[in-house]
Short mmCIF file of C-alpha atoms in Angstrom, two decimals:
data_model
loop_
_atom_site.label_atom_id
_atom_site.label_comp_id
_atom_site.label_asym_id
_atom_site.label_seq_id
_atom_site.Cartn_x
_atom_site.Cartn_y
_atom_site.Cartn_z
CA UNK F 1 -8.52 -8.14 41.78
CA UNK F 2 -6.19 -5.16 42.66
CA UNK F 3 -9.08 -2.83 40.99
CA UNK F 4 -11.98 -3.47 43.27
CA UNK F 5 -9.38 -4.16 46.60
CA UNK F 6 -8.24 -0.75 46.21
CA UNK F 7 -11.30 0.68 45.21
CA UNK F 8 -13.31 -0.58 48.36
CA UNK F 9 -10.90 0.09 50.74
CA UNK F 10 -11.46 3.80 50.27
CA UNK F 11 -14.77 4.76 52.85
CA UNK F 12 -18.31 4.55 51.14
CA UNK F 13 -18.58 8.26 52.37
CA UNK F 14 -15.91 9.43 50.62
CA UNK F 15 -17.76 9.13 47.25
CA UNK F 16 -15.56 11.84 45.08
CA UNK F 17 -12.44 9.87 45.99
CA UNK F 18 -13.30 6.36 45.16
CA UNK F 19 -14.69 8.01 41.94
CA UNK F 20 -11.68 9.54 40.93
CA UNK F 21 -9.47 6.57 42.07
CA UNK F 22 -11.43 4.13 39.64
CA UNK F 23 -11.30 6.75 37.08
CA UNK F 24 -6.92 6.82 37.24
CA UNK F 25 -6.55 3.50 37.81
CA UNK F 26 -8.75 2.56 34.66
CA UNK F 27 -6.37 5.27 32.85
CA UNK F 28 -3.37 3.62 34.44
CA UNK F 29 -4.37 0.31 33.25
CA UNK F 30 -6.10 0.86 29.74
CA UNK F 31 -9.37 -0.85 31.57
CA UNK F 32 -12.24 -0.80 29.63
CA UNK F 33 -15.49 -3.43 29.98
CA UNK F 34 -17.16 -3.47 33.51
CA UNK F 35 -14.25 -1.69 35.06
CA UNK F 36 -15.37 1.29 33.25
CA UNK F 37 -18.75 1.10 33.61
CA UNK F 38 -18.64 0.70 37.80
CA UNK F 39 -15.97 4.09 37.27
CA UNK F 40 -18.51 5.71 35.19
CA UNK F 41 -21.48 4.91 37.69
CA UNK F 42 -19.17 5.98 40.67
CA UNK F 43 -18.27 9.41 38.84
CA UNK F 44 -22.04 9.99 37.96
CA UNK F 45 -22.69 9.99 41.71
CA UNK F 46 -20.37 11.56 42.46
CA UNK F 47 -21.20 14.48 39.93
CA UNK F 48 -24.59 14.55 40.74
CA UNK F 49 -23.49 15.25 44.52
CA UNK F 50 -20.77 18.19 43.69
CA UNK F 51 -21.61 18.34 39.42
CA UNK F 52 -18.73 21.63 39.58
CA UNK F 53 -15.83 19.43 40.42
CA UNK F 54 -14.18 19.26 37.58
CA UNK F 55 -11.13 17.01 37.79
CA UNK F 56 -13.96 14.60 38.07
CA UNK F 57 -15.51 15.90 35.09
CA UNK F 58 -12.35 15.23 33.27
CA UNK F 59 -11.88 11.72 34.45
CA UNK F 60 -15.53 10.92 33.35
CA UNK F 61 -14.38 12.35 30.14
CA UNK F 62 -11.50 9.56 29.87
CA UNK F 63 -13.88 7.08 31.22
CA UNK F 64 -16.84 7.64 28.17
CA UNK F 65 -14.24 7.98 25.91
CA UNK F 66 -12.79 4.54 26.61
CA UNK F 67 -16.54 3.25 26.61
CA UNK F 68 -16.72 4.43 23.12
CA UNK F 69 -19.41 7.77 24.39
CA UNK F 70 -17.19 10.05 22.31
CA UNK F 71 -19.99 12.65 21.82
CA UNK F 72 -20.53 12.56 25.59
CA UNK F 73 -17.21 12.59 26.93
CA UNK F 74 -16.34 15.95 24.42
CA UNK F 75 -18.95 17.53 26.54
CA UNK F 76 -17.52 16.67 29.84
CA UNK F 77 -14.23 17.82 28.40
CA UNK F 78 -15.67 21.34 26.73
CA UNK F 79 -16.79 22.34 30.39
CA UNK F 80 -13.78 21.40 31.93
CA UNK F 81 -11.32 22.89 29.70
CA UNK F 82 -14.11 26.29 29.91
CA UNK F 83 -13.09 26.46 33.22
CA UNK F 84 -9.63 25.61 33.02
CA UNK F 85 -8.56 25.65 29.54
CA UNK F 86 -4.38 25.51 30.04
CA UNK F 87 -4.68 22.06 31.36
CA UNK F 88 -3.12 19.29 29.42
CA UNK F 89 -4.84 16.05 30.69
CA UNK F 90 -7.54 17.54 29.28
CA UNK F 91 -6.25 18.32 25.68
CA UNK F 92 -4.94 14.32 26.30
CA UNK F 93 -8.54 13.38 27.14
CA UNK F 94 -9.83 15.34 24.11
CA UNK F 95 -7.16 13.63 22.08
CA UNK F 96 -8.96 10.33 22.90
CA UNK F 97 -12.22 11.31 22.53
CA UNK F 98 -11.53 12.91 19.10
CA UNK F 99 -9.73 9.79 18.10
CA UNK F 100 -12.72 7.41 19.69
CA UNK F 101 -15.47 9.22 17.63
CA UNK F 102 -13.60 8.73 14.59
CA UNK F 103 -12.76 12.06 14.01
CA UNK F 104 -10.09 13.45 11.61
CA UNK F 105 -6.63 12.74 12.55
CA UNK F 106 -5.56 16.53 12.16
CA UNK F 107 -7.92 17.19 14.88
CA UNK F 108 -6.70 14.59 17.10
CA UNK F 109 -3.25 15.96 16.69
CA UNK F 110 -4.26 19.45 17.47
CA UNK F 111 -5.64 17.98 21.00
CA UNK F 112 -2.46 15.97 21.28
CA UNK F 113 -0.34 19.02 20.37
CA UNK F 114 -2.72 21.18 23.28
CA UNK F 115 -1.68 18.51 25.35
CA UNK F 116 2.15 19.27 25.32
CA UNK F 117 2.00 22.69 24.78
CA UNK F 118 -0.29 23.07 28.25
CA UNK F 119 2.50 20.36 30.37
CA UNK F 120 0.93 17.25 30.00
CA UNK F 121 3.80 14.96 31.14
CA UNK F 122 2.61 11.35 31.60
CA UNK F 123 3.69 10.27 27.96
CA UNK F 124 7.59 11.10 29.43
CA UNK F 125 7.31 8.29 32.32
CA UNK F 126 9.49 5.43 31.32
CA UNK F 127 6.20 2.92 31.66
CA UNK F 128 4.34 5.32 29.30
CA UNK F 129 2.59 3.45 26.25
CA UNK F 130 0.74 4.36 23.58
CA UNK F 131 -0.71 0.59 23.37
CA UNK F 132 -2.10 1.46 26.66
CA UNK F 133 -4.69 3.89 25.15
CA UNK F 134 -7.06 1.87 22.62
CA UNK F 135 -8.67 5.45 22.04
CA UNK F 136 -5.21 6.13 19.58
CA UNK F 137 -5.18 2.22 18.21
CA UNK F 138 -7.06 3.91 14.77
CA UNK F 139 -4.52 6.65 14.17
CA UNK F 140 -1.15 4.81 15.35
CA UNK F 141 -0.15 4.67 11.89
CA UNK F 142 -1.41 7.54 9.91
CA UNK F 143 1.27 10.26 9.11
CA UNK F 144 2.59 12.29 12.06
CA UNK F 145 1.34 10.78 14.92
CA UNK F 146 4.22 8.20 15.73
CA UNK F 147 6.43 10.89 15.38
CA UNK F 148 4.68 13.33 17.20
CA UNK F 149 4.50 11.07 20.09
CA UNK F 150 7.99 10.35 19.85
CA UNK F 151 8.73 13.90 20.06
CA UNK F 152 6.30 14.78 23.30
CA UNK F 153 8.06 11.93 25.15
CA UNK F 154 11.37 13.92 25.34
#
């Protein structure tokens, strides 16, 4: 499919980019399965060439959050947001993770509410879906969080 045709036209030698090209489609998409696990084997290589690049670390974040590694992607996400900590795709990320390892809504909010505050802006495109994230299919319906989102997509 589209996936692995994009993903193998990118050179073998350019390791960190066909990483972090698997990584956004599988956000763009909602991928999870094998699609995540071949982005989470590229961005393990690619870490263990150049393990201080952290917009990589942040897309393995997404990528063992969707996999259901909650405890494992909050760790990529902790480093990444100690060296950068006013970015809000990683908030987003945390959001996911929080809300994959079952963790209390309030504290998903709080990442979702990091998120906005720090300009994350995806959730205003148009094509923008919460469906799209399975991460926030437990909490869709508790109190606050439809409105919430409602509210960051203005």
């Amino acid at each position: 499919g589209l996936f692995s045709e994009t993903i193998s036209s990118v050179p073998q030698a350019a390791l960190e980019a066909r990483a972090f090209l698997a990584a956004l489609m599988l956000d763009a998409t909602g991928g999870k399965g094998a699609k995540a696990l071949a982005a989470l084997d590229l961005l393990d290589q690619a870490l263990a060439q150049t393990p201080a690049a952290w917009e990589l670390r942040v897309q393995r974040g997404l990528v063992r959050a969707r996999l259901g590694y909650a405890s494992a992607a909050r760790r990529d996400l902790d480093w990444a947001e100690a060296a950068f900590p006013q970015v809000g795709q990683t908030w987003f990320y945390r959001a996911l993770a929080l809300s994959a390892g079952e963790r209390p809504v309030s504290e998903v909010l709080e990442a979702l509410q990091g998120a906005r505050n720090y300009g994350y802006k995806a959730w205003r495109e148009a094509n923008w879906e919460p469906e799209d994230y399975p991460e926030l299919t437990r909490i869709r319906g508790e109190p606050g969080v439809a409105e919430f989102l409602e509210l960051a997509r203005r």
